[in-house]
CSV table of C-alpha atoms in Angstrom, one decimal:
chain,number,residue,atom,x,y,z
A,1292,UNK,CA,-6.4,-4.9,-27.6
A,1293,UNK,CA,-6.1,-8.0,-25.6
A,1294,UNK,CA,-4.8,-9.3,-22.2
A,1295,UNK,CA,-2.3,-12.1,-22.4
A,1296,UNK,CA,-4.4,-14.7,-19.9
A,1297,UNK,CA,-1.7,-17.3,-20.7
A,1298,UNK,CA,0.2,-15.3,-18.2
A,1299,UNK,CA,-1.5,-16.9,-15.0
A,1300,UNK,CA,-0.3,-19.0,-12.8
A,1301,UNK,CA,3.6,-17.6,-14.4
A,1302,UNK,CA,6.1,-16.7,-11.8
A,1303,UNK,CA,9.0,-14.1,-12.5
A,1304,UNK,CA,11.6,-12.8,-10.6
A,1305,UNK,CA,10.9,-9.0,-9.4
A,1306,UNK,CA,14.7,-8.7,-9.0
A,1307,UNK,CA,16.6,-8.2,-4.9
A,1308,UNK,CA,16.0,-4.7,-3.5
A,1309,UNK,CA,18.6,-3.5,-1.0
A,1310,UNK,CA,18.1,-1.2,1.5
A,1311,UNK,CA,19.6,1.8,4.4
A,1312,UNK,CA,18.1,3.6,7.2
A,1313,UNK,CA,18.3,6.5,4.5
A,1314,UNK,CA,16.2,4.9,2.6
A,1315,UNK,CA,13.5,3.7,5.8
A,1316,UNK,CA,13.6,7.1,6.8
A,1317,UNK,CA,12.6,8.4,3.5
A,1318,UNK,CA,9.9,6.7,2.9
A,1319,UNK,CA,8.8,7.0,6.4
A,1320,UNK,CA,9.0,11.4,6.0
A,1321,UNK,CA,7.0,10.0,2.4
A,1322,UNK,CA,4.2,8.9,4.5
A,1323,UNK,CA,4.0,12.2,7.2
A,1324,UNK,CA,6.2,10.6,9.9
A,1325,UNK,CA,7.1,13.5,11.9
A,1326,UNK,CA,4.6,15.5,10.2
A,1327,UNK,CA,2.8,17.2,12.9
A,1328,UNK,CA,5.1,17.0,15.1
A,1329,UNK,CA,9.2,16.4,14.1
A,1330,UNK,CA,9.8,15.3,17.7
A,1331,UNK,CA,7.2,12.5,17.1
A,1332,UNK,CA,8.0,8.8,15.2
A,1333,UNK,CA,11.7,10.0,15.6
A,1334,UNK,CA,12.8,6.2,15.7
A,1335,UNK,CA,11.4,6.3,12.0
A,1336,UNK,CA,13.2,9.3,10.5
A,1337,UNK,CA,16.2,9.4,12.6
A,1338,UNK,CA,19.1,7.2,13.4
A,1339,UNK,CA,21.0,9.4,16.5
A,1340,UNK,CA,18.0,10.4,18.5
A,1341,UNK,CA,18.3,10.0,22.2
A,1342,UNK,CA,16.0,7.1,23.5
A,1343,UNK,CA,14.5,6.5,19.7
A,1344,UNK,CA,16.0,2.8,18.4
A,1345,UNK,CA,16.1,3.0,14.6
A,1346,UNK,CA,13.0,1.1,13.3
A,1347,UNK,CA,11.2,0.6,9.7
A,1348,UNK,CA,7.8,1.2,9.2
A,1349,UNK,CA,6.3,-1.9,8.4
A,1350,UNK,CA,4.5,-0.5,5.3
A,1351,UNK,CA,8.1,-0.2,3.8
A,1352,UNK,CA,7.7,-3.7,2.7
A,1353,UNK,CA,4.7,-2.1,0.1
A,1354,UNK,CA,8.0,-0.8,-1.6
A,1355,UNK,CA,10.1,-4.1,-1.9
A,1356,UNK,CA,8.5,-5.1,-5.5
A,1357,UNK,CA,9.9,-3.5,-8.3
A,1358,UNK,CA,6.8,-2.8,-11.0
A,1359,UNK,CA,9.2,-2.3,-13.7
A,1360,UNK,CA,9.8,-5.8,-13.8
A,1361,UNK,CA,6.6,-7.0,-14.2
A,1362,UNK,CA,5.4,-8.8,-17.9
A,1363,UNK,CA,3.2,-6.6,-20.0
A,1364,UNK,CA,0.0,-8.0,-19.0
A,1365,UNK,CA,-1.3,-7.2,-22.2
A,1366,UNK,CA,-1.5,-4.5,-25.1
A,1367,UNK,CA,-4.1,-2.8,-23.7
A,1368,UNK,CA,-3.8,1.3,-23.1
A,1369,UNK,CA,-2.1,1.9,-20.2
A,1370,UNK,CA,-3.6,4.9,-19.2
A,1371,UNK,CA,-6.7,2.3,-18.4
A,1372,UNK,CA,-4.8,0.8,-15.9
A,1373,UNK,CA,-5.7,1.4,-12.1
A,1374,UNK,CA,-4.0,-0.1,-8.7
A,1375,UNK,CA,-7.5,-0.6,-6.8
A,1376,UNK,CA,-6.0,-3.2,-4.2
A,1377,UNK,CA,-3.3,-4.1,-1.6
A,1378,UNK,CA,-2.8,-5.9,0.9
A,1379,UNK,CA,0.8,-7.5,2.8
A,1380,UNK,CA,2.0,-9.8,5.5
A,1381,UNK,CA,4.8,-9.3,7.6
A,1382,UNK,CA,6.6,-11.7,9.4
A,1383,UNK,CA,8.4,-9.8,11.6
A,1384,UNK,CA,10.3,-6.0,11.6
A,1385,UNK,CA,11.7,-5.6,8.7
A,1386,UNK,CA,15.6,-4.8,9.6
A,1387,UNK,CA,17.0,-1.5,9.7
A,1388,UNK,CA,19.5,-2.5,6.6
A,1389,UNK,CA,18.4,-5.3,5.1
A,1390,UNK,CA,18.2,-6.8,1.3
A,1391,UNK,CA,15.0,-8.6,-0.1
A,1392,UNK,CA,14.8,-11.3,-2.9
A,1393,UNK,CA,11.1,-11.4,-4.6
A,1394,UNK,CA,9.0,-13.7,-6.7
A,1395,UNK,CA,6.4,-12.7,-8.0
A,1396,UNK,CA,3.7,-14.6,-9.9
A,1397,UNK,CA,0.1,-13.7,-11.7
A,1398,UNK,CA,-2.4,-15.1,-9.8
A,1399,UNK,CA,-5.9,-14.1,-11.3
A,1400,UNK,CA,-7.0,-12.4,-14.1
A,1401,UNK,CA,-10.8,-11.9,-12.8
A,1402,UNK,CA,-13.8,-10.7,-15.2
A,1403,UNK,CA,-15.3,-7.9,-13.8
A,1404,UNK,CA,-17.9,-7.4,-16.7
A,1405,UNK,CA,-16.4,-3.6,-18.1
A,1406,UNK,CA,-13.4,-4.2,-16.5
A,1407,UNK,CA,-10.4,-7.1,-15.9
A,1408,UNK,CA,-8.7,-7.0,-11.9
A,1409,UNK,CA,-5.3,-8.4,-12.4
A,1410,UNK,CA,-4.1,-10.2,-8.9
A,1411,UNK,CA,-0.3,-10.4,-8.4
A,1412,UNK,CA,0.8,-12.5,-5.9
A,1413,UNK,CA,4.6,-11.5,-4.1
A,1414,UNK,CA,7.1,-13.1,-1.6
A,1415,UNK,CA,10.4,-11.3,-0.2
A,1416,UNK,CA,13.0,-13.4,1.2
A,1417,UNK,CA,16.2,-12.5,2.6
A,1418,UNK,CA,18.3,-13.5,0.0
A,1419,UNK,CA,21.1,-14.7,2.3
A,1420,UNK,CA,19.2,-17.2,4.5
A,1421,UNK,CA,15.9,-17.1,2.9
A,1422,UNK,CA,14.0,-16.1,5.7
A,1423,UNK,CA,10.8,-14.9,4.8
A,1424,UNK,CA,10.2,-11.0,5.7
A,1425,UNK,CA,6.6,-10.1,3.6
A,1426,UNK,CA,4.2,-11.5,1.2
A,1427,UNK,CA,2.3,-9.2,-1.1
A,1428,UNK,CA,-0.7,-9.1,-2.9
A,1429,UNK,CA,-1.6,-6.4,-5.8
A,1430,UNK,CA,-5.0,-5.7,-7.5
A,1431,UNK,CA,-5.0,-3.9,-10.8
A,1432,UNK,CA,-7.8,-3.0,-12.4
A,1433,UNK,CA,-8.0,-3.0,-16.3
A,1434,UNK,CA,-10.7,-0.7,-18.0
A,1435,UNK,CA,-12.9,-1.4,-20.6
A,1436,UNK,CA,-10.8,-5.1,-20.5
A,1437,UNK,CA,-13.3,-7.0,-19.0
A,1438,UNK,CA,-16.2,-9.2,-21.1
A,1439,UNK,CA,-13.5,-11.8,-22.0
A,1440,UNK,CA,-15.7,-14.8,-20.1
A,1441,UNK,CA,-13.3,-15.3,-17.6
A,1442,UNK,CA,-14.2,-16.0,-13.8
A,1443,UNK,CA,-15.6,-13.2,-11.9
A,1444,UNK,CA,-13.7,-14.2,-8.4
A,1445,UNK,CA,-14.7,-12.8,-5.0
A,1446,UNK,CA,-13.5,-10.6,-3.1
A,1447,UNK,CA,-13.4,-11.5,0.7
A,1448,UNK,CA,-16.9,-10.4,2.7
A,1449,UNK,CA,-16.1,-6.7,4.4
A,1450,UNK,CA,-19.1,-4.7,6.3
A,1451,UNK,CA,-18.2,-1.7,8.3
A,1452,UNK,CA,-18.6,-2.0,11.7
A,1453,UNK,CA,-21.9,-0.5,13.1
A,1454,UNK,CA,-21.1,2.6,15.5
A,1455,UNK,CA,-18.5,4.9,15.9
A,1456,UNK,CA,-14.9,3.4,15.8
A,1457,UNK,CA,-13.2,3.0,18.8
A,1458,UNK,CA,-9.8,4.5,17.1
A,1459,UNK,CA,-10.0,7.9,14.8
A,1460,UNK,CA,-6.4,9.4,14.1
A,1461,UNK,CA,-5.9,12.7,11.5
A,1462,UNK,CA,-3.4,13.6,9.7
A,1463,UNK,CA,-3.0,16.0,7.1
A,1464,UNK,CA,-0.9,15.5,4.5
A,1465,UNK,CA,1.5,17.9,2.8
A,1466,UNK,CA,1.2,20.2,-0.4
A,1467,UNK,CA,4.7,18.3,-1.4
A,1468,UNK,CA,3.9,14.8,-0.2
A,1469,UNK,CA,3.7,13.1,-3.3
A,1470,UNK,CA,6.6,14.5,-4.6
A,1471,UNK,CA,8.5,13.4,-1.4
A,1472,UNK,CA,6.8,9.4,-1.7
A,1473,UNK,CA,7.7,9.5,-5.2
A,1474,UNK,CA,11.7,9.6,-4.0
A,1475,UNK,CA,11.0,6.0,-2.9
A,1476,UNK,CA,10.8,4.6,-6.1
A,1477,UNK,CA,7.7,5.3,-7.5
A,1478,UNK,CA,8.5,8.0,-10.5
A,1479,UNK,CA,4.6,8.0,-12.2
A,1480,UNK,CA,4.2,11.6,-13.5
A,1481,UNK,CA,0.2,11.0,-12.5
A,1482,UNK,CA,1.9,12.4,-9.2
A,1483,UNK,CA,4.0,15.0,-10.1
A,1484,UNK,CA,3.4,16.2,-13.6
A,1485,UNK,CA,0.2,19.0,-13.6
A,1486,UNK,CA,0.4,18.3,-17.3
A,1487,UNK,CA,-0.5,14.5,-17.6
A,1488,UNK,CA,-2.6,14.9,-14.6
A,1489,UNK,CA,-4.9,17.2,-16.9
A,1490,UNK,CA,-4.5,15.2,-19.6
A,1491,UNK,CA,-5.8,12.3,-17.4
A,1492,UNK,CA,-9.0,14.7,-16.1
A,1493,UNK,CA,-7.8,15.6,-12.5
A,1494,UNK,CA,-7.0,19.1,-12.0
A,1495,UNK,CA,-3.6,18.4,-10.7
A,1496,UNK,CA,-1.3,15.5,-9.4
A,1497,UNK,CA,-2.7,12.5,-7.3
A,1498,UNK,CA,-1.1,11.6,-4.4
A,1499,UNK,CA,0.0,8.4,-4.4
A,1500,UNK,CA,-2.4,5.8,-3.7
A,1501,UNK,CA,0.5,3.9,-1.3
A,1502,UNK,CA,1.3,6.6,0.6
A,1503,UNK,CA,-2.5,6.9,1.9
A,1504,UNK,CA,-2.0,3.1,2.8
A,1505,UNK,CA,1.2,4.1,4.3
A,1506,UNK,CA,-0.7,6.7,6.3
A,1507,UNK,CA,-3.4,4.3,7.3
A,1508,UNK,CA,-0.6,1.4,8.1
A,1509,UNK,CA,0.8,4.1,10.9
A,1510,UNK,CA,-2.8,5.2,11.9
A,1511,UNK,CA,-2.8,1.4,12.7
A,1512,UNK,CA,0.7,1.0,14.0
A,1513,UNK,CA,-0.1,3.3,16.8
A,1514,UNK,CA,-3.2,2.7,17.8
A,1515,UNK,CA,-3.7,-1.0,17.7
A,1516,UNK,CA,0.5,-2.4,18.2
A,1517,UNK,CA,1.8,0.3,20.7
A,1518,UNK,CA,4.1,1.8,18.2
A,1519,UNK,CA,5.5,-1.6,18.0
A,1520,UNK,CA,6.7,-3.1,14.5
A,1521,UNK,CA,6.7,-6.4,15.5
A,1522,UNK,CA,3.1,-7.0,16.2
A,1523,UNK,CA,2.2,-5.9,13.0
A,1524,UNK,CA,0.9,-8.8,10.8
A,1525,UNK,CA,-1.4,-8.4,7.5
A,1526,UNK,CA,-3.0,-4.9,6.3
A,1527,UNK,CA,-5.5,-5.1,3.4
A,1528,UNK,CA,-7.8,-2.2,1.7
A,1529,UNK,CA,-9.0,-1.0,-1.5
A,1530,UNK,CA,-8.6,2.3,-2.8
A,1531,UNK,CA,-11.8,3.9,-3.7
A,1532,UNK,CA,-11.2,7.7,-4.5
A,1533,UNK,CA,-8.1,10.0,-5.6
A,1534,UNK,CA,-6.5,12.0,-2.7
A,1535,UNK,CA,-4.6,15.2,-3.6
A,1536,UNK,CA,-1.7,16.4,-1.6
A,1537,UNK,CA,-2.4,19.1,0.8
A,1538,UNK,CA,-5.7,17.5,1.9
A,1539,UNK,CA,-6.6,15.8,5.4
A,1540,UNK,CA,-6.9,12.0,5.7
A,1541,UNK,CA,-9.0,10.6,8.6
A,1542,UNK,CA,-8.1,7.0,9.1
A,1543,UNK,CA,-11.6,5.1,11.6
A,1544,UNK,CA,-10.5,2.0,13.3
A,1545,UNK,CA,-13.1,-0.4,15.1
A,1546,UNK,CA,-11.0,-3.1,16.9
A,1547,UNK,CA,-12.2,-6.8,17.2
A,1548,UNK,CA,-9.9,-8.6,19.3
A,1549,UNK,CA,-6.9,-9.1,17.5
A,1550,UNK,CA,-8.3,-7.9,14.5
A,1551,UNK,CA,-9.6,-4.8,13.1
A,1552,UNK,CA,-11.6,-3.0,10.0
A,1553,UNK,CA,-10.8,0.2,9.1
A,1554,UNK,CA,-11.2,3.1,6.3
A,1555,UNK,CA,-9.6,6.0,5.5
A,1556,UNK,CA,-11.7,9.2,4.1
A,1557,UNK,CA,-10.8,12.6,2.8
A,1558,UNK,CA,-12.6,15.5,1.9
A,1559,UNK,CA,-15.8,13.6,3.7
A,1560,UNK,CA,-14.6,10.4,0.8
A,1561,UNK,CA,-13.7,7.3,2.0
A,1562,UNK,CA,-10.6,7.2,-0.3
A,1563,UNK,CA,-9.4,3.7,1.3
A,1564,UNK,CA,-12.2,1.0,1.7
A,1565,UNK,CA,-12.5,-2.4,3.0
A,1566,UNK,CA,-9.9,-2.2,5.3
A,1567,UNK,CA,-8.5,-5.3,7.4
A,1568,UNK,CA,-5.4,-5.8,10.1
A,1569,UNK,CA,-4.6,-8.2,12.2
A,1570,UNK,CA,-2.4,-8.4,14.7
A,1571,UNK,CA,0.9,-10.8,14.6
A,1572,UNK,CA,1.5,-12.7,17.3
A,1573,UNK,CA,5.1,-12.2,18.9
A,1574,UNK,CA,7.1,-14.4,20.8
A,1575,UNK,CA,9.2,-16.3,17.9
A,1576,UNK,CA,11.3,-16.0,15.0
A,1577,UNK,CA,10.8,-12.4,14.7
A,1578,UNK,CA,13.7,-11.2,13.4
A,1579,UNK,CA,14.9,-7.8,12.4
């Protein structure tokens, strides 16, 4: 087994996705919008709602690059392979129907001693003007692939914030949830099958790891950008434990200025770790 390092620094095309408020509002009821309250986010999940202007969650953008056309990284098992990291940048609302062109590129393959953190690199473009609308940035972590002598990398410095945050927001996610995420393009049987999740050694299906960052990116939404799509910038975290459908998420905040940290714990976890925002600043070329 090997991992094809002549693959850094390549570029390929992750193909144009297209896109309808039925599909914004899916993946919004994906990641609980509405689900604590159905009279709550309704400018998320509906499109005729008195008062609520049709908006996307900005974490949609997580959903603009297409896995499947990724190169095999190498002929490795994998079962080994993990998404630990993610991270994006918006550059303004993403529009209500809308179309985005991405490039993607492998940026790293980092030697992390028993394992190998693969670090790919996306942009989305409109494809008719070629306006940006997101960059994206993916860490997969290979097991048992590391030891090849390649370059460690670092990852940026993170400490959490001493004292209570100044933001804590629940939610509890549903016994269905990852079967309702899974509608917006992300078909792994980890989150769906109790079969191969046994066969993986979890007692049954996984939520998906980005619908507890698409949790954690309206946990952030709200409480540090009024509700308001266009101030949201760049969201990074890692993702440090499994989360099962069913089971409550705490998202912690602490603000600093226009920035924040943040984690996200379940089940007294912290399932999402070294968390990062920042806050876009407004006022041109937004878009959307």
């Amino acid at each position: 087994m090997a991992l094809y390092r002549d693959l850094v620094g390549r570029t390929w095309d992750s193909g144009t996705r297209q896109w309808t408020f039925s599909d914004t509002s899916l993946y919004a009821l994906g990641v609980g919008a509405g689900g604590d309250d159905p009279a709550d986010e309704l400018e998320f999940t509906t499109e005729n709602s008195a008062g609520a202007v049709p908006s996307v969650l900005p974490t949609f953008a997580a959903t603009l690059v297409s896995r499947r056309a990724e190169p095999a990284l190498g002929d490795f098992d994998v079962s080994q392979l993990l998404h630990t990291q993610q991270s994006l940048t918006l550059y303004g609302p993403l529009p209500v129907e809308g179309a985005a062109a991405t490039t993607s590129r492998l940026a790293a393959l980092r030697d992390r001693g028993s394992s190998a953190l693969a670090v790919i690199e996306s942009s989305c473009v409109d494809p008719a003007t070629g306006r940006p609308l997101a960059d994206i940035r993916t860490g997969l972590t290979i097991r048992r692939e590391g030891g090849f002598g390649g370059e460690p990398g670092e990852d940026e410095p993170w400490e959490r914030p001493e004292g209570e945050p100044d933001h804590t927001v629940d939610y509890r996610t549903a016994p269905n949830q990852a079967l309702l995420y899974r509608l917006s393009g992300d078909p792994n049987p980890l989150h769906s099958d109790p079969a191969i999740a046994a066969r993986l050694g979890f007692r049954r299906p996984l939520l998906h790891g980005l619908c507890t960052f698409g949790f954690a990116g309206r946990a952030l939404l709200r409480a540090l950008c009024g509700g308001d799509p266009a101030r949201f910038g760049t969201m990074s975290a890692h993702f440090t434990a499994p989360v099962f459908p069913g089971q409550d998420l705490t998202v912690r905040i602490w603000e600093r200025g226009e920035s924040a940290r943040f984690q996200v714990r379940a089940q007294g976890r912290v399932v999402l770790d070294r968390g990062t925002f920042v806050r876009r600043a407004t006022g041109s070329g937004s878009g959307g």
